[in-house]
Coordinates of N, CA and C in Angstrom, one line a residue:
M1472 N 0.8 -1.2 0.0 CA 0.0 0.0 0.0 C 0.9 1.3 0.0
I1473 N 0.3 2.3 -0.5 CA 1.0 3.6 -0.6 C 0.0 4.7 -0.2
E1474 N 0.6 5.7 0.5 CA -0.3 6.9 0.8 C -0.3 7.9 -0.3
V1475 N -1.5 8.4 -0.6 CA -1.7 9.4 -1.6 C -2.4 10.6 -1.0
E1476 N -2.2 11.7 -1.5 CA -2.8 13.0 -1.1 C -3.9 13.4 -2.1
N1477 N -4.7 14.4 -1.7 CA -5.7 14.9 -2.6 C -5.7 16.4 -2.5
V1478 N -5.4 17.1 -3.6 CA -5.3 18.5 -3.6 C -6.6 19.2 -3.1
N1479 N -7.7 18.5 -3.2 CA -9.0 19.1 -2.7 C -9.2 18.9 -1.2
T1480 N -8.4 18.1 -0.5 CA -8.5 17.9 0.9 C -7.1 17.9 1.5
P1481 N -6.5 19.1 1.6 CA -5.1 19.1 2.1 C -4.9 18.5 3.5
G1482 N -3.8 17.8 3.7 CA -3.5 17.2 5.0 C -4.1 15.8 5.2
R1483 N -5.0 15.4 4.3 CA -5.6 14.1 4.4 C -4.9 13.1 3.4
T1484 N -4.6 11.9 3.9 CA -4.0 10.9 3.0 C -4.9 9.7 3.0
T1485 N -4.8 8.9 1.9 CA -5.5 7.7 1.8 C -4.5 6.6 1.3
R1486 N -4.7 5.4 1.7 CA -3.8 4.3 1.3 C -4.5 3.6 0.1
V1487 N -3.7 3.3 -0.9 CA -4.1 2.6 -2.1 C -3.1 1.6 -2.5
N1488 N -3.5 0.7 -3.4 CA -2.6 -0.3 -3.9 C -1.4 0.3 -4.6
A1489 N -0.2 0.0 -4.1 CA 1.1 0.5 -4.6 C 1.4 0.1 -6.0
A1490 N 1.1 -1.1 -6.4 CA 1.4 -1.6 -7.7 C 0.5 -0.9 -8.8
K1491 N -0.7 -0.7 -8.5 CA -1.6 0.0 -9.4 C -1.3 1.4 -9.5
Y1492 N -0.9 2.0 -8.4 CA -0.5 3.4 -8.4 C 0.8 3.6 -9.3
A1493 N 1.7 2.8 -9.1 CA 3.0 2.8 -9.8 C 2.8 2.7 -11.3
D1494 N 1.9 1.7 -11.7 CA 1.6 1.5 -13.1 C 0.9 2.7 -13.7
M1495 N 0.0 3.3 -13.0 CA -0.7 4.5 -13.5 C 0.2 5.7 -13.5
L1496 N 1.1 5.8 -12.6 CA 2.1 6.9 -12.6 C 3.0 6.8 -13.8
S1497 N 3.4 5.6 -14.1 CA 4.2 5.3 -15.3 C 3.5 5.7 -16.6
A1498 N 2.2 5.4 -16.6 CA 1.3 5.7 -17.8 C 1.2 7.2 -17.9
F1499 N 1.0 7.9 -16.7 CA 0.9 9.4 -16.7 C 2.2 10.0 -17.3
E1500 N 3.4 9.4 -16.9 CA 4.6 10.0 -17.4 C 4.8 9.8 -18.9
A1501 N 4.2 8.7 -19.4 CA 4.3 8.5 -20.8 C 3.3 9.3 -21.6
A1502 N 2.1 9.6 -21.0 CA 1.0 10.2 -21.8 C 0.8 11.7 -21.6
L1503 N 1.1 12.2 -20.4 CA 0.8 13.6 -20.2 C 1.8 14.5 -20.8
P1504 N 1.4 15.6 -21.4 CA 2.3 16.6 -22.0 C 3.1 17.4 -20.9
R1505 N 4.2 17.9 -21.3 CA 5.1 18.7 -20.4 C 4.7 20.2 -20.4
Q1506 N 3.8 20.6 -21.3 CA 3.4 22.0 -21.4 C 2.0 22.1 -21.7
S1507 N 1.5 23.4 -21.6 CA 0.1 23.7 -21.9 C -0.1 23.4 -23.4
P1508 N -1.3 23.0 -23.8 CA -2.6 23.1 -23.1 C -2.9 21.9 -22.2
G1509 N -2.1 20.9 -22.2 CA -2.4 19.7 -21.4 C -3.6 18.9 -21.9
L1510 N -4.0 17.9 -21.1 CA -5.1 17.0 -21.5 C -6.3 17.2 -20.5
T1511 N -7.5 17.0 -21.0 CA -8.7 17.0 -20.1 C -8.7 15.6 -19.4
Q1512 N -9.6 15.5 -18.4 CA -9.7 14.2 -17.7 C -10.1 13.1 -18.7
A1513 N -11.0 13.3 -19.6 CA -11.4 12.3 -20.5 C -10.3 12.0 -21.4
E1514 N -9.5 12.9 -21.9 CA -8.4 12.7 -22.8 C -7.3 11.9 -22.0
T1515 N -7.1 12.3 -20.8 CA -6.0 11.6 -20.0 C -6.4 10.1 -19.8
K1516 N -7.7 9.9 -19.5 CA -8.1 8.5 -19.3 C -7.8 7.6 -20.6
E1517 N -8.1 8.2 -21.7 CA -7.8 7.4 -23.0 C -6.3 7.4 -23.3
A1518 N -5.6 8.4 -23.0 CA -4.2 8.5 -23.3 C -3.3 7.5 -22.5
V1519 N -3.8 7.2 -21.2 CA -3.0 6.3 -20.4 C -3.3 4.8 -20.7
K1520 N -4.4 4.5 -21.2 CA -4.8 3.1 -21.4 C -3.7 2.3 -22.2
P1521 N -3.1 2.8 -23.3 CA -2.1 1.9 -24.0 C -0.9 1.6 -23.1
H1522 N -0.7 2.4 -22.1 CA 0.6 2.3 -21.3 C 0.4 1.5 -20.0
L1523 N -0.9 1.0 -19.8 CA -1.2 0.2 -18.6 C -0.9 -1.2 -18.7
S1524 N -0.6 -1.9 -17.6 CA -0.4 -3.3 -17.5 C -1.7 -4.0 -17.7
D1525 N -1.8 -5.0 -18.6 CA -3.0 -5.8 -18.7 C -3.3 -6.6 -17.5
E1526 N -2.3 -7.0 -16.7 CA -2.5 -7.7 -15.5 C -3.2 -6.9 -14.4
L1527 N -2.8 -5.6 -14.3 CA -3.4 -4.8 -13.3 C -4.7 -4.1 -13.7
F1528 N -4.7 -3.8 -15.0 CA -5.9 -3.1 -15.5 C -6.5 -3.8 -16.7
P1529 N -7.0 -5.0 -16.6 CA -7.5 -5.8 -17.7 C -8.6 -5.0 -18.4
G1530 N -8.4 -4.8 -19.7 CA -9.4 -4.1 -20.5 C -9.6 -2.7 -20.1
G1531 N -8.6 -2.1 -19.4 CA -8.7 -0.7 -19.0 C -9.7 -0.5 -17.9
K1532 N -10.2 -1.6 -17.2 CA -11.2 -1.4 -16.2 C -10.6 -0.7 -15.0
T1533 N -11.4 0.2 -14.4 CA -11.1 1.0 -13.3 C -10.0 2.0 -13.5
C1534 N -9.6 2.2 -14.8 CA -8.5 3.1 -15.0 C -8.9 4.6 -14.8
G1535 N -10.2 4.9 -15.0 CA -10.6 6.2 -14.7 C -10.5 6.7 -13.3
W1536 N -10.8 5.8 -12.4 CA -10.7 6.1 -10.9 C -9.2 6.2 -10.6
W1537 N -8.4 5.3 -11.1 CA -6.9 5.4 -10.8 C -6.3 6.6 -11.4
A1538 N -6.7 7.0 -12.6 CA -6.2 8.2 -13.3 C -6.5 9.4 -12.4
K1539 N -7.7 9.5 -11.9 CA -8.1 10.6 -11.1 C -7.3 10.6 -9.8
T1540 N -7.1 9.5 -9.2 CA -6.4 9.4 -7.9 C -5.0 9.8 -8.1
V1541 N -4.3 9.4 -9.1 CA -2.9 9.8 -9.4 C -2.9 11.3 -9.7
Q1542 N -3.8 11.7 -10.5 CA -3.8 13.2 -10.9 C -4.0 14.0 -9.7
L1543 N -4.9 13.7 -8.8 CA -5.1 14.5 -7.5 C -3.9 14.5 -6.6
D1544 N -3.2 13.3 -6.6 CA -2.0 13.1 -5.7 C -0.9 14.0 -6.3
L1545 N -0.6 13.9 -7.6 CA 0.5 14.6 -8.2 C 0.2 16.1 -8.1
E1546 N -1.0 16.5 -8.3 CA -1.4 17.9 -8.1 C -1.1 18.4 -6.7
A1547 N -1.5 17.6 -5.7 CA -1.2 17.9 -4.3 C 0.3 18.1 -4.0
K1548 N 1.1 17.3 -4.7 CA 2.5 17.3 -4.5 C 3.2 18.3 -5.3
G1549 N 2.4 19.1 -6.1 CA 3.0 20.2 -6.9 C 3.7 19.7 -8.2
K1550 N 3.4 18.5 -8.6 CA 4.0 18.0 -9.8 C 3.2 18.2 -11.1
L1551 N 1.9 18.4 -11.0 CA 1.1 18.6 -12.1 C 0.5 20.0 -12.0
L1552 N 0.2 20.7 -13.1 CA -0.4 22.0 -13.1 C -1.8 21.9 -13.7
R1553 N -2.7 22.4 -13.0 CA -4.1 22.5 -13.5 C -4.3 23.8 -14.2
E1554 N -4.7 23.7 -15.5 CA -5.0 24.9 -16.3 C -6.3 25.4 -16.0
P1555 N -6.5 26.8 -15.9 CA -7.8 27.3 -15.5 C -8.7 27.4 -16.8
T1556 N -9.0 26.3 -17.4 CA -9.8 26.2 -18.6 C -11.1 25.5 -18.4
K1557 N -12.0 25.5 -19.3 CA -13.2 24.7 -19.3 C -13.2 23.9 -20.6
P1558 N -13.1 22.6 -20.5 CA -12.9 21.8 -19.3 C -11.5 21.9 -18.8
L1559 N -11.3 21.5 -17.6 CA -10.0 21.6 -16.9 C -9.0 20.8 -17.7
R1560 N -7.7 21.2 -17.7 CA -6.7 20.5 -18.4 C -5.5 20.4 -17.4
W1561 N -4.7 19.3 -17.6 CA -3.5 19.1 -16.7 C -2.3 18.8 -17.6
H1562 N -1.1 19.3 -17.1 CA 0.2 18.9 -17.7 C 1.2 19.0 -16.6
W1563 N 2.4 18.4 -16.9 CA 3.5 18.4 -15.9 C 3.9 19.8 -15.7
K1564 N 4.3 20.0 -14.4 CA 4.8 21.3 -14.0 C 6.2 21.5 -14.5

């Protein structure tokens, strides 16, 4: 298990599966752009799918929840930047 943060609830942590977190983090590193305009949540979900382990995410199931979890954690740690657009977009800081 690994502790993750949530930018929307500062100071609170949650424990999640470390292997799934690491796999999704690796997918984020491969899929998310380094500069603006970034990707929307829906675009991110689709962009990470090809980079995920079939063992951990068979058929891409639950990848949306994990993508959001990793995004919120990275944002809380100051590694992702949220663009003030509609819809919201994220990219590496």
